[in-house]
mmCIF file with all atom_site columns, C-alpha atoms in Angstrom:
data_model
loop_
_atom_site.group_PDB
_atom_site.id
_atom_site.type_symbol
_atom_site.label_atom_id
_atom_site.label_alt_id
_atom_site.label_comp_id
_atom_site.label_asym_id
_atom_site.label_entity_id
_atom_site.label_seq_id
_atom_site.pdbx_PDB_ins_code
_atom_site.Cartn_x
_atom_site.Cartn_y
_atom_site.Cartn_z
_atom_site.occupancy
_atom_site.B_iso_or_equiv
_atom_site.pdbx_formal_charge
_atom_site.auth_seq_id
_atom_site.auth_comp_id
_atom_site.auth_asym_id
_atom_site.auth_atom_id
_atom_site.pdbx_PDB_model_num
ATOM 1   C CA . UNK A 1 1   ? -19.701 -19.847 -32.013 1.00 0.00 ? 1   UNK A CA 1
ATOM 2   C CA . UNK A 1 2   ? -20.932 -21.315 -35.398 1.00 0.00 ? 2   UNK A CA 1
ATOM 3   C CA . UNK A 1 3   ? -23.922 -20.930 -35.368 1.00 0.00 ? 3   UNK A CA 1
ATOM 4   C CA . UNK A 1 4   ? -22.903 -17.408 -35.292 1.00 0.00 ? 4   UNK A CA 1
ATOM 5   C CA . UNK A 1 5   ? -20.132 -17.092 -38.043 1.00 0.00 ? 5   UNK A CA 1
ATOM 6   C CA . UNK A 1 6   ? -23.411 -19.676 -40.343 1.00 0.00 ? 6   UNK A CA 1
ATOM 7   C CA . UNK A 1 7   ? -26.158 -16.327 -39.586 1.00 0.00 ? 7   UNK A CA 1
ATOM 8   C CA . UNK A 1 8   ? -23.337 -13.823 -41.033 1.00 0.00 ? 8   UNK A CA 1
ATOM 9   C CA . UNK A 1 9   ? -21.567 -12.671 -38.025 1.00 0.00 ? 9   UNK A CA 1
ATOM 10  C CA . UNK A 1 10  ? -18.230 -11.888 -39.343 1.00 0.00 ? 10  UNK A CA 1
ATOM 11  C CA . UNK A 1 11  ? -16.031 -13.538 -36.665 1.00 0.00 ? 11  UNK A CA 1
ATOM 12  C CA . UNK A 1 12  ? -11.827 -13.352 -37.441 1.00 0.00 ? 12  UNK A CA 1
ATOM 13  C CA . UNK A 1 13  ? -10.850 -16.291 -35.414 1.00 0.00 ? 13  UNK A CA 1
ATOM 14  C CA . UNK A 1 14  ? -14.167 -18.486 -34.244 1.00 0.00 ? 14  UNK A CA 1
ATOM 15  C CA . UNK A 1 15  ? -11.436 -20.537 -31.775 1.00 0.00 ? 15  UNK A CA 1
ATOM 16  C CA . UNK A 1 16  ? -10.721 -17.403 -30.008 1.00 0.00 ? 16  UNK A CA 1
ATOM 17  C CA . UNK A 1 17  ? -13.672 -16.535 -28.981 1.00 0.00 ? 17  UNK A CA 1
ATOM 18  C CA . UNK A 1 18  ? -15.263 -16.650 -25.258 1.00 0.00 ? 18  UNK A CA 1
ATOM 19  C CA . UNK A 1 19  ? -18.117 -17.166 -25.050 1.00 0.00 ? 19  UNK A CA 1
ATOM 20  C CA . UNK A 1 20  ? -20.126 -17.037 -21.463 1.00 0.00 ? 20  UNK A CA 1
ATOM 21  C CA . UNK A 1 21  ? -23.464 -16.600 -21.888 1.00 0.00 ? 21  UNK A CA 1
ATOM 22  C CA . UNK A 1 22  ? -26.354 -15.610 -24.655 1.00 0.00 ? 22  UNK A CA 1
ATOM 23  C CA . UNK A 1 23  ? -25.443 -13.524 -27.197 1.00 0.00 ? 23  UNK A CA 1
ATOM 24  C CA . UNK A 1 24  ? -27.743 -12.350 -29.816 1.00 0.00 ? 24  UNK A CA 1
ATOM 25  C CA . UNK A 1 25  ? -26.196 -10.176 -32.549 1.00 0.00 ? 25  UNK A CA 1
ATOM 26  C CA . UNK A 1 26  ? -27.633 -8.706  -36.023 1.00 0.00 ? 26  UNK A CA 1
ATOM 27  C CA . UNK A 1 27  ? -26.327 -8.653  -39.462 1.00 0.00 ? 27  UNK A CA 1
ATOM 28  C CA . UNK A 1 28  ? -23.088 -7.194  -40.469 1.00 0.00 ? 28  UNK A CA 1
ATOM 29  C CA . UNK A 1 29  ? -21.369 -8.468  -37.239 1.00 0.00 ? 29  UNK A CA 1
ATOM 30  C CA . UNK A 1 30  ? -18.155 -8.597  -36.935 1.00 0.00 ? 30  UNK A CA 1
ATOM 31  C CA . UNK A 1 31  ? -16.171 -9.765  -33.850 1.00 0.00 ? 31  UNK A CA 1
ATOM 32  C CA . UNK A 1 32  ? -12.736 -9.744  -32.914 1.00 0.00 ? 32  UNK A CA 1
ATOM 33  C CA . UNK A 1 33  ? -9.967  -11.564 -31.839 1.00 0.00 ? 33  UNK A CA 1
ATOM 34  C CA . UNK A 1 34  ? -9.577  -12.763 -27.904 1.00 0.00 ? 34  UNK A CA 1
ATOM 35  C CA . UNK A 1 35  ? -13.309 -10.991 -26.726 1.00 0.00 ? 35  UNK A CA 1
ATOM 36  C CA . UNK A 1 36  ? -15.252 -13.053 -24.070 1.00 0.00 ? 36  UNK A CA 1
ATOM 37  C CA . UNK A 1 37  ? -18.275 -11.912 -23.554 1.00 0.00 ? 37  UNK A CA 1
ATOM 38  C CA . UNK A 1 38  ? -20.536 -13.210 -20.733 1.00 0.00 ? 38  UNK A CA 1
ATOM 39  C CA . UNK A 1 39  ? -23.970 -12.662 -19.970 1.00 0.00 ? 39  UNK A CA 1
ATOM 40  C CA . UNK A 1 40  ? -27.239 -11.914 -21.638 1.00 0.00 ? 40  UNK A CA 1
ATOM 41  C CA . UNK A 1 41  ? -25.346 -9.711  -24.857 1.00 0.00 ? 41  UNK A CA 1
ATOM 42  C CA . UNK A 1 42  ? -26.711 -7.963  -27.185 1.00 0.00 ? 42  UNK A CA 1
ATOM 43  C CA . UNK A 1 43  ? -25.189 -6.154  -30.507 1.00 0.00 ? 43  UNK A CA 1
ATOM 44  C CA . UNK A 1 44  ? -27.118 -4.637  -33.233 1.00 0.00 ? 44  UNK A CA 1
ATOM 45  C CA . UNK A 1 45  ? -26.808 -4.340  -36.519 1.00 0.00 ? 45  UNK A CA 1
ATOM 46  C CA . UNK A 1 46  ? -22.871 -3.227  -38.026 1.00 0.00 ? 46  UNK A CA 1
ATOM 47  C CA . UNK A 1 47  ? -21.571 -3.294  -34.470 1.00 0.00 ? 47  UNK A CA 1
ATOM 48  C CA . UNK A 1 48  ? -17.110 -4.331  -34.171 1.00 0.00 ? 48  UNK A CA 1
ATOM 49  C CA . UNK A 1 49  ? -15.750 -5.273  -31.467 1.00 0.00 ? 49  UNK A CA 1
ATOM 50  C CA . UNK A 1 50  ? -12.669 -4.685  -30.702 1.00 0.00 ? 50  UNK A CA 1
ATOM 51  C CA . UNK A 1 51  ? -9.096  -7.117  -30.114 1.00 0.00 ? 51  UNK A CA 1
ATOM 52  C CA . UNK A 1 52  ? -9.461  -8.288  -26.134 1.00 0.00 ? 52  UNK A CA 1
ATOM 53  C CA . UNK A 1 53  ? -12.948 -6.576  -25.334 1.00 0.00 ? 53  UNK A CA 1
ATOM 54  C CA . UNK A 1 54  ? -15.266 -7.749  -22.854 1.00 0.00 ? 54  UNK A CA 1
ATOM 55  C CA . UNK A 1 55  ? -18.915 -7.648  -23.177 1.00 0.00 ? 55  UNK A CA 1
ATOM 56  C CA . UNK A 1 56  ? -21.162 -8.534  -19.871 1.00 0.00 ? 56  UNK A CA 1
ATOM 57  C CA . UNK A 1 57  ? -24.459 -8.080  -19.912 1.00 0.00 ? 57  UNK A CA 1
ATOM 58  C CA . UNK A 1 58  ? -24.941 -5.520  -22.299 1.00 0.00 ? 58  UNK A CA 1
ATOM 59  C CA . UNK A 1 59  ? -27.181 -4.232  -24.976 1.00 0.00 ? 59  UNK A CA 1
ATOM 60  C CA . UNK A 1 60  ? -24.902 -2.489  -27.985 1.00 0.00 ? 60  UNK A CA 1
ATOM 61  C CA . UNK A 1 61  ? -27.054 0.007   -30.675 1.00 0.00 ? 61  UNK A CA 1
ATOM 62  C CA . UNK A 1 62  ? -26.163 -0.176  -34.407 1.00 0.00 ? 62  UNK A CA 1
ATOM 63  C CA . UNK A 1 63  ? -23.140 0.393   -35.739 1.00 0.00 ? 63  UNK A CA 1
ATOM 64  C CA . UNK A 1 64  ? -21.605 1.155   -32.537 1.00 0.00 ? 64  UNK A CA 1
ATOM 65  C CA . UNK A 1 65  ? -17.628 0.468   -32.471 1.00 0.00 ? 65  UNK A CA 1
ATOM 66  C CA . UNK A 1 66  ? -16.188 -1.571  -29.117 1.00 0.00 ? 66  UNK A CA 1
ATOM 67  C CA . UNK A 1 67  ? -12.646 -0.879  -29.922 1.00 0.00 ? 67  UNK A CA 1
ATOM 68  C CA . UNK A 1 68  ? -9.729  -3.089  -28.854 1.00 0.00 ? 68  UNK A CA 1
ATOM 69  C CA . UNK A 1 69  ? -9.852  -3.647  -24.778 1.00 0.00 ? 69  UNK A CA 1
ATOM 70  C CA . UNK A 1 70  ? -12.828 -1.957  -23.237 1.00 0.00 ? 70  UNK A CA 1
ATOM 71  C CA . UNK A 1 71  ? -14.304 -3.910  -21.198 1.00 0.00 ? 71  UNK A CA 1
ATOM 72  C CA . UNK A 1 72  ? -18.446 -2.680  -21.474 1.00 0.00 ? 72  UNK A CA 1
ATOM 73  C CA . UNK A 1 73  ? -20.455 -4.559  -18.025 1.00 0.00 ? 73  UNK A CA 1
ATOM 74  C CA . UNK A 1 74  ? -24.733 -4.605  -17.404 1.00 0.00 ? 74  UNK A CA 1
ATOM 75  C CA . UNK A 1 75  ? -24.987 -1.413  -19.529 1.00 0.00 ? 75  UNK A CA 1
ATOM 76  C CA . UNK A 1 76  ? -26.482 0.365   -22.661 1.00 0.00 ? 76  UNK A CA 1
ATOM 77  C CA . UNK A 1 77  ? -24.782 1.779   -25.514 1.00 0.00 ? 77  UNK A CA 1
ATOM 78  C CA . UNK A 1 78  ? -27.524 3.099   -27.866 1.00 0.00 ? 78  UNK A CA 1
ATOM 79  C CA . UNK A 1 79  ? -26.656 4.146   -31.897 1.00 0.00 ? 79  UNK A CA 1
ATOM 80  C CA . UNK A 1 80  ? -23.344 4.757   -33.718 1.00 0.00 ? 80  UNK A CA 1
ATOM 81  C CA . UNK A 1 81  ? -21.328 5.529   -31.021 1.00 0.00 ? 81  UNK A CA 1
ATOM 82  C CA . UNK A 1 82  ? -18.295 4.627   -30.570 1.00 0.00 ? 82  UNK A CA 1
ATOM 83  C CA . UNK A 1 83  ? -16.060 3.541   -27.292 1.00 0.00 ? 83  UNK A CA 1
ATOM 84  C CA . UNK A 1 84  ? -12.143 3.331   -26.160 1.00 0.00 ? 84  UNK A CA 1
ATOM 85  C CA . UNK A 1 85  ? -9.549  1.447   -26.630 1.00 0.00 ? 85  UNK A CA 1
ATOM 86  C CA . UNK A 1 86  ? -9.367  0.729   -23.266 1.00 0.00 ? 86  UNK A CA 1
ATOM 87  C CA . UNK A 1 87  ? -13.100 2.556   -23.104 1.00 0.00 ? 87  UNK A CA 1
ATOM 88  C CA . UNK A 1 88  ? -14.968 0.827   -19.440 1.00 0.00 ? 88  UNK A CA 1
ATOM 89  C CA . UNK A 1 89  ? -18.601 0.878   -19.101 1.00 0.00 ? 89  UNK A CA 1
ATOM 90  C CA . UNK A 1 90  ? -19.307 0.216   -15.051 1.00 0.00 ? 90  UNK A CA 1
ATOM 91  C CA . UNK A 1 91  ? -22.382 -0.987  -13.920 1.00 0.00 ? 91  UNK A CA 1
ATOM 92  C CA . UNK A 1 92  ? -25.281 1.219   -14.334 1.00 0.00 ? 92  UNK A CA 1
ATOM 93  C CA . UNK A 1 93  ? -24.214 3.451   -17.270 1.00 0.00 ? 93  UNK A CA 1
ATOM 94  C CA . UNK A 1 94  ? -27.011 3.991   -20.283 1.00 0.00 ? 94  UNK A CA 1
ATOM 95  C CA . UNK A 1 95  ? -24.821 5.928   -22.679 1.00 0.00 ? 95  UNK A CA 1
ATOM 96  C CA . UNK A 1 96  ? -27.339 7.589   -25.599 1.00 0.00 ? 96  UNK A CA 1
ATOM 97  C CA . UNK A 1 97  ? -26.627 8.023   -29.814 1.00 0.00 ? 97  UNK A CA 1
ATOM 98  C CA . UNK A 1 98  ? -23.931 8.897   -32.144 1.00 0.00 ? 98  UNK A CA 1
ATOM 99  C CA . UNK A 1 99  ? -21.260 9.482   -28.018 1.00 0.00 ? 99  UNK A CA 1
ATOM 100 C CA . UNK A 1 100 ? -17.853 9.795   -28.463 1.00 0.00 ? 100 UNK A CA 1
ATOM 101 C CA . UNK A 1 101 ? -15.657 8.224   -26.400 1.00 0.00 ? 101 UNK A CA 1
ATOM 102 C CA . UNK A 1 102 ? -11.965 8.340   -25.681 1.00 0.00 ? 102 UNK A CA 1
ATOM 103 C CA . UNK A 1 103 ? -8.982  5.883   -24.228 1.00 0.00 ? 103 UNK A CA 1
ATOM 104 C CA . UNK A 1 104 ? -8.540  5.476   -20.540 1.00 0.00 ? 104 UNK A CA 1
ATOM 105 C CA . UNK A 1 105 ? -12.493 6.668   -20.277 1.00 0.00 ? 105 UNK A CA 1
ATOM 106 C CA . UNK A 1 106 ? -14.452 4.952   -17.615 1.00 0.00 ? 106 UNK A CA 1
ATOM 107 C CA . UNK A 1 107 ? -17.649 5.934   -16.816 1.00 0.00 ? 107 UNK A CA 1
ATOM 108 C CA . UNK A 1 108 ? -20.067 4.557   -13.757 1.00 0.00 ? 108 UNK A CA 1
ATOM 109 C CA . UNK A 1 109 ? -23.239 4.518   -12.560 1.00 0.00 ? 109 UNK A CA 1
ATOM 110 C CA . UNK A 1 110 ? -24.082 7.485   -14.750 1.00 0.00 ? 110 UNK A CA 1
ATOM 111 C CA . UNK A 1 111 ? -26.648 8.791   -18.007 1.00 0.00 ? 111 UNK A CA 1
ATOM 112 C CA . UNK A 1 112 ? -24.848 10.155  -21.218 1.00 0.00 ? 112 UNK A CA 1
ATOM 113 C CA . UNK A 1 113 ? -27.725 11.708  -23.521 1.00 0.00 ? 113 UNK A CA 1
ATOM 114 C CA . UNK A 1 114 ? -26.397 11.736  -27.339 1.00 0.00 ? 114 UNK A CA 1
ATOM 115 C CA . UNK A 1 115 ? -23.599 13.105  -29.463 1.00 0.00 ? 115 UNK A CA 1
ATOM 116 C CA . UNK A 1 116 ? -21.612 13.570  -25.685 1.00 0.00 ? 116 UNK A CA 1
ATOM 117 C CA . UNK A 1 117 ? -18.143 13.475  -26.278 1.00 0.00 ? 117 UNK A CA 1
ATOM 118 C CA . UNK A 1 118 ? -15.580 12.807  -23.063 1.00 0.00 ? 118 UNK A CA 1
ATOM 119 C CA . UNK A 1 119 ? -12.377 12.135  -24.433 1.00 0.00 ? 119 UNK A CA 1
ATOM 120 C CA . UNK A 1 120 ? -9.559  9.947   -23.107 1.00 0.00 ? 120 UNK A CA 1
ATOM 121 C CA . UNK A 1 121 ? -8.046  9.822   -19.495 1.00 0.00 ? 121 UNK A CA 1
ATOM 122 C CA . UNK A 1 122 ? -11.362 10.727  -17.883 1.00 0.00 ? 122 UNK A CA 1
ATOM 123 C CA . UNK A 1 123 ? -13.665 9.083   -14.980 1.00 0.00 ? 123 UNK A CA 1
ATOM 124 C CA . UNK A 1 124 ? -17.102 9.593   -15.357 1.00 0.00 ? 124 UNK A CA 1
ATOM 125 C CA . UNK A 1 125 ? -19.073 8.388   -12.290 1.00 0.00 ? 125 UNK A CA 1
ATOM 126 C CA . UNK A 1 126 ? -22.421 9.270   -10.628 1.00 0.00 ? 126 UNK A CA 1
ATOM 127 C CA . UNK A 1 127 ? -23.583 11.650  -13.448 1.00 0.00 ? 127 UNK A CA 1
ATOM 128 C CA . UNK A 1 128 ? -26.139 12.835  -15.206 1.00 0.00 ? 128 UNK A CA 1
ATOM 129 C CA . UNK A 1 129 ? -25.033 14.328  -18.540 1.00 0.00 ? 129 UNK A CA 1
ATOM 130 C CA . UNK A 1 130 ? -27.556 16.402  -21.492 1.00 0.00 ? 130 UNK A CA 1
ATOM 131 C CA . UNK A 1 131 ? -26.874 16.321  -25.525 1.00 0.00 ? 131 UNK A CA 1
ATOM 132 C CA . UNK A 1 132 ? -23.731 17.955  -26.586 1.00 0.00 ? 132 UNK A CA 1
ATOM 133 C CA . UNK A 1 133 ? -21.871 18.309  -23.233 1.00 0.00 ? 133 UNK A CA 1
ATOM 134 C CA . UNK A 1 134 ? -18.383 17.940  -23.872 1.00 0.00 ? 134 UNK A CA 1
ATOM 135 C CA . UNK A 1 135 ? -15.718 16.126  -21.772 1.00 0.00 ? 135 UNK A CA 1
ATOM 136 C CA . UNK A 1 136 ? -12.255 17.457  -21.687 1.00 0.00 ? 136 UNK A CA 1
ATOM 137 C CA . UNK A 1 137 ? -8.917  15.550  -21.430 1.00 0.00 ? 137 UNK A CA 1
ATOM 138 C CA . UNK A 1 138 ? -8.747  14.129  -18.508 1.00 0.00 ? 138 UNK A CA 1
ATOM 139 C CA . UNK A 1 139 ? -11.495 15.724  -16.705 1.00 0.00 ? 139 UNK A CA 1
ATOM 140 C CA . UNK A 1 140 ? -13.165 14.155  -13.409 1.00 0.00 ? 140 UNK A CA 1
ATOM 141 C CA . UNK A 1 141 ? -16.450 13.771  -11.525 1.00 0.00 ? 141 UNK A CA 1
ATOM 142 C CA . UNK A 1 142 ? -15.609 13.525  -7.488  1.00 0.00 ? 142 UNK A CA 1
ATOM 143 C CA . UNK A 1 143 ? -18.275 11.815  -6.294  1.00 0.00 ? 143 UNK A CA 1
ATOM 144 C CA . UNK A 1 144 ? -17.596 10.798  -2.964  1.00 0.00 ? 144 UNK A CA 1
ATOM 145 C CA . UNK A 1 145 ? -16.857 13.399  0.195   1.00 0.00 ? 145 UNK A CA 1
ATOM 146 C CA . UNK A 1 146 ? -15.438 10.225  2.178   1.00 0.00 ? 146 UNK A CA 1
ATOM 147 C CA . UNK A 1 147 ? -18.504 9.423   3.541   1.00 0.00 ? 147 UNK A CA 1
ATOM 148 C CA . UNK A 1 148 ? -21.874 9.133   1.014   1.00 0.00 ? 148 UNK A CA 1
ATOM 149 C CA . UNK A 1 149 ? -21.580 9.018   -3.365  1.00 0.00 ? 149 UNK A CA 1
ATOM 150 C CA . UNK A 1 150 ? -22.799 12.070  -5.105  1.00 0.00 ? 150 UNK A CA 1
ATOM 151 C CA . UNK A 1 151 ? -24.420 13.089  -8.203  1.00 0.00 ? 151 UNK A CA 1
ATOM 152 C CA . UNK A 1 152 ? -23.051 15.742  -11.275 1.00 0.00 ? 152 UNK A CA 1
ATOM 153 C CA . UNK A 1 153 ? -25.424 16.955  -13.664 1.00 0.00 ? 153 UNK A CA 1
ATOM 154 C CA . UNK A 1 154 ? -24.782 18.554  -17.141 1.00 0.00 ? 154 UNK A CA 1
ATOM 155 C CA . UNK A 1 155 ? -26.777 19.650  -18.457 1.00 0.00 ? 155 UNK A CA 1
ATOM 156 C CA . UNK A 1 156 ? -27.266 20.912  -21.944 1.00 0.00 ? 156 UNK A CA 1
ATOM 157 C CA . UNK A 1 157 ? -24.063 22.461  -24.231 1.00 0.00 ? 157 UNK A CA 1
ATOM 158 C CA . UNK A 1 158 ? -22.186 22.541  -21.465 1.00 0.00 ? 158 UNK A CA 1
ATOM 159 C CA . UNK A 1 159 ? -18.220 21.965  -22.241 1.00 0.00 ? 159 UNK A CA 1
ATOM 160 C CA . UNK A 1 160 ? -15.863 20.939  -19.437 1.00 0.00 ? 160 UNK A CA 1
ATOM 161 C CA . UNK A 1 161 ? -12.154 22.449  -20.158 1.00 0.00 ? 161 UNK A CA 1
ATOM 162 C CA . UNK A 1 162 ? -8.987  19.324  -19.869 1.00 0.00 ? 162 UNK A CA 1
ATOM 163 C CA . UNK A 1 163 ? -7.618  18.611  -16.711 1.00 0.00 ? 163 UNK A CA 1
ATOM 164 C CA . UNK A 1 164 ? -11.200 19.418  -14.338 1.00 0.00 ? 164 UNK A CA 1
ATOM 165 C CA . UNK A 1 165 ? -12.034 18.407  -10.856 1.00 0.00 ? 165 UNK A CA 1
ATOM 166 C CA . UNK A 1 166 ? -15.688 18.193  -10.986 1.00 0.00 ? 166 UNK A CA 1
ATOM 167 C CA . UNK A 1 167 ? -16.776 18.281  -7.417  1.00 0.00 ? 167 UNK A CA 1
ATOM 168 C CA . UNK A 1 168 ? -19.858 16.562  -6.921  1.00 0.00 ? 168 UNK A CA 1
ATOM 169 C CA . UNK A 1 169 ? -23.234 17.552  -5.839  1.00 0.00 ? 169 UNK A CA 1
ATOM 170 C CA . UNK A 1 170 ? -23.078 19.603  -8.395  1.00 0.00 ? 170 UNK A CA 1
ATOM 171 C CA . UNK A 1 171 ? -25.113 20.708  -11.243 1.00 0.00 ? 171 UNK A CA 1
ATOM 172 C CA . UNK A 1 172 ? -23.114 22.250  -14.882 1.00 0.00 ? 172 UNK A CA 1
ATOM 173 C CA . UNK A 1 173 ? -25.881 25.198  -16.972 1.00 0.00 ? 173 UNK A CA 1
ATOM 174 C CA . UNK A 1 174 ? -26.814 24.458  -19.920 1.00 0.00 ? 174 UNK A CA 1
ATOM 175 C CA . UNK A 1 175 ? -23.959 26.146  -22.403 1.00 0.00 ? 175 UNK A CA 1
ATOM 176 C CA . UNK A 1 176 ? -21.878 26.835  -19.276 1.00 0.00 ? 176 UNK A CA 1
ATOM 177 C CA . UNK A 1 177 ? -17.979 27.190  -20.372 1.00 0.00 ? 177 UNK A CA 1
ATOM 178 C CA . UNK A 1 178 ? -15.434 25.598  -17.372 1.00 0.00 ? 178 UNK A CA 1
ATOM 179 C CA . UNK A 1 179 ? -12.147 26.559  -18.090 1.00 0.00 ? 179 UNK A CA 1
ATOM 180 C CA . UNK A 1 180 ? -8.885  23.708  -18.088 1.00 0.00 ? 180 UNK A CA 1
ATOM 181 C CA . UNK A 1 181 ? -7.299  22.644  -15.108 1.00 0.00 ? 181 UNK A CA 1
ATOM 182 C CA . UNK A 1 182 ? -10.580 24.718  -13.271 1.00 0.00 ? 182 UNK A CA 1
ATOM 183 C CA . UNK A 1 183 ? -12.100 22.450  -9.943  1.00 0.00 ? 183 UNK A CA 1
ATOM 184 C CA . UNK A 1 184 ? -15.654 23.471  -9.299  1.00 0.00 ? 184 UNK A CA 1
#
């Protein structure tokens, strides 16, 4: 931890950073208190990691904010995005640039293209989102049918209202609008 500080990483309290792997940091990285880092973690320039977050085997792009109480595991996040607070990126998740992932959002085995917005209290699992997709608060992808796991594909520019259930397998066409409270 001291070596990170000597190399310019801004660490709020070096006694409250738990390094259980290898951490590579760019310039102007800021780490708040009570952060756990496991496995191989790469933080780009100007990344901030909020208090009580856990990073496992992940890469976080330039200018991205991991807000407090978030978990990023076996995932990749692009540049100038934000996660949380209380965000969870599960394994095999890829997040593009300029993506907003709100509080209490969980993403699993998904590809989230650039400029997407996934609002609070949502679950996106086994899904592929093209650029500029908006997912309203409380929306979920229903990816398991009791037998197998299915994928949801949402094409560019689609707008999904709040409180929707997207039952996979499902493809939502480009620039579609799904009304709040819908089950598709």
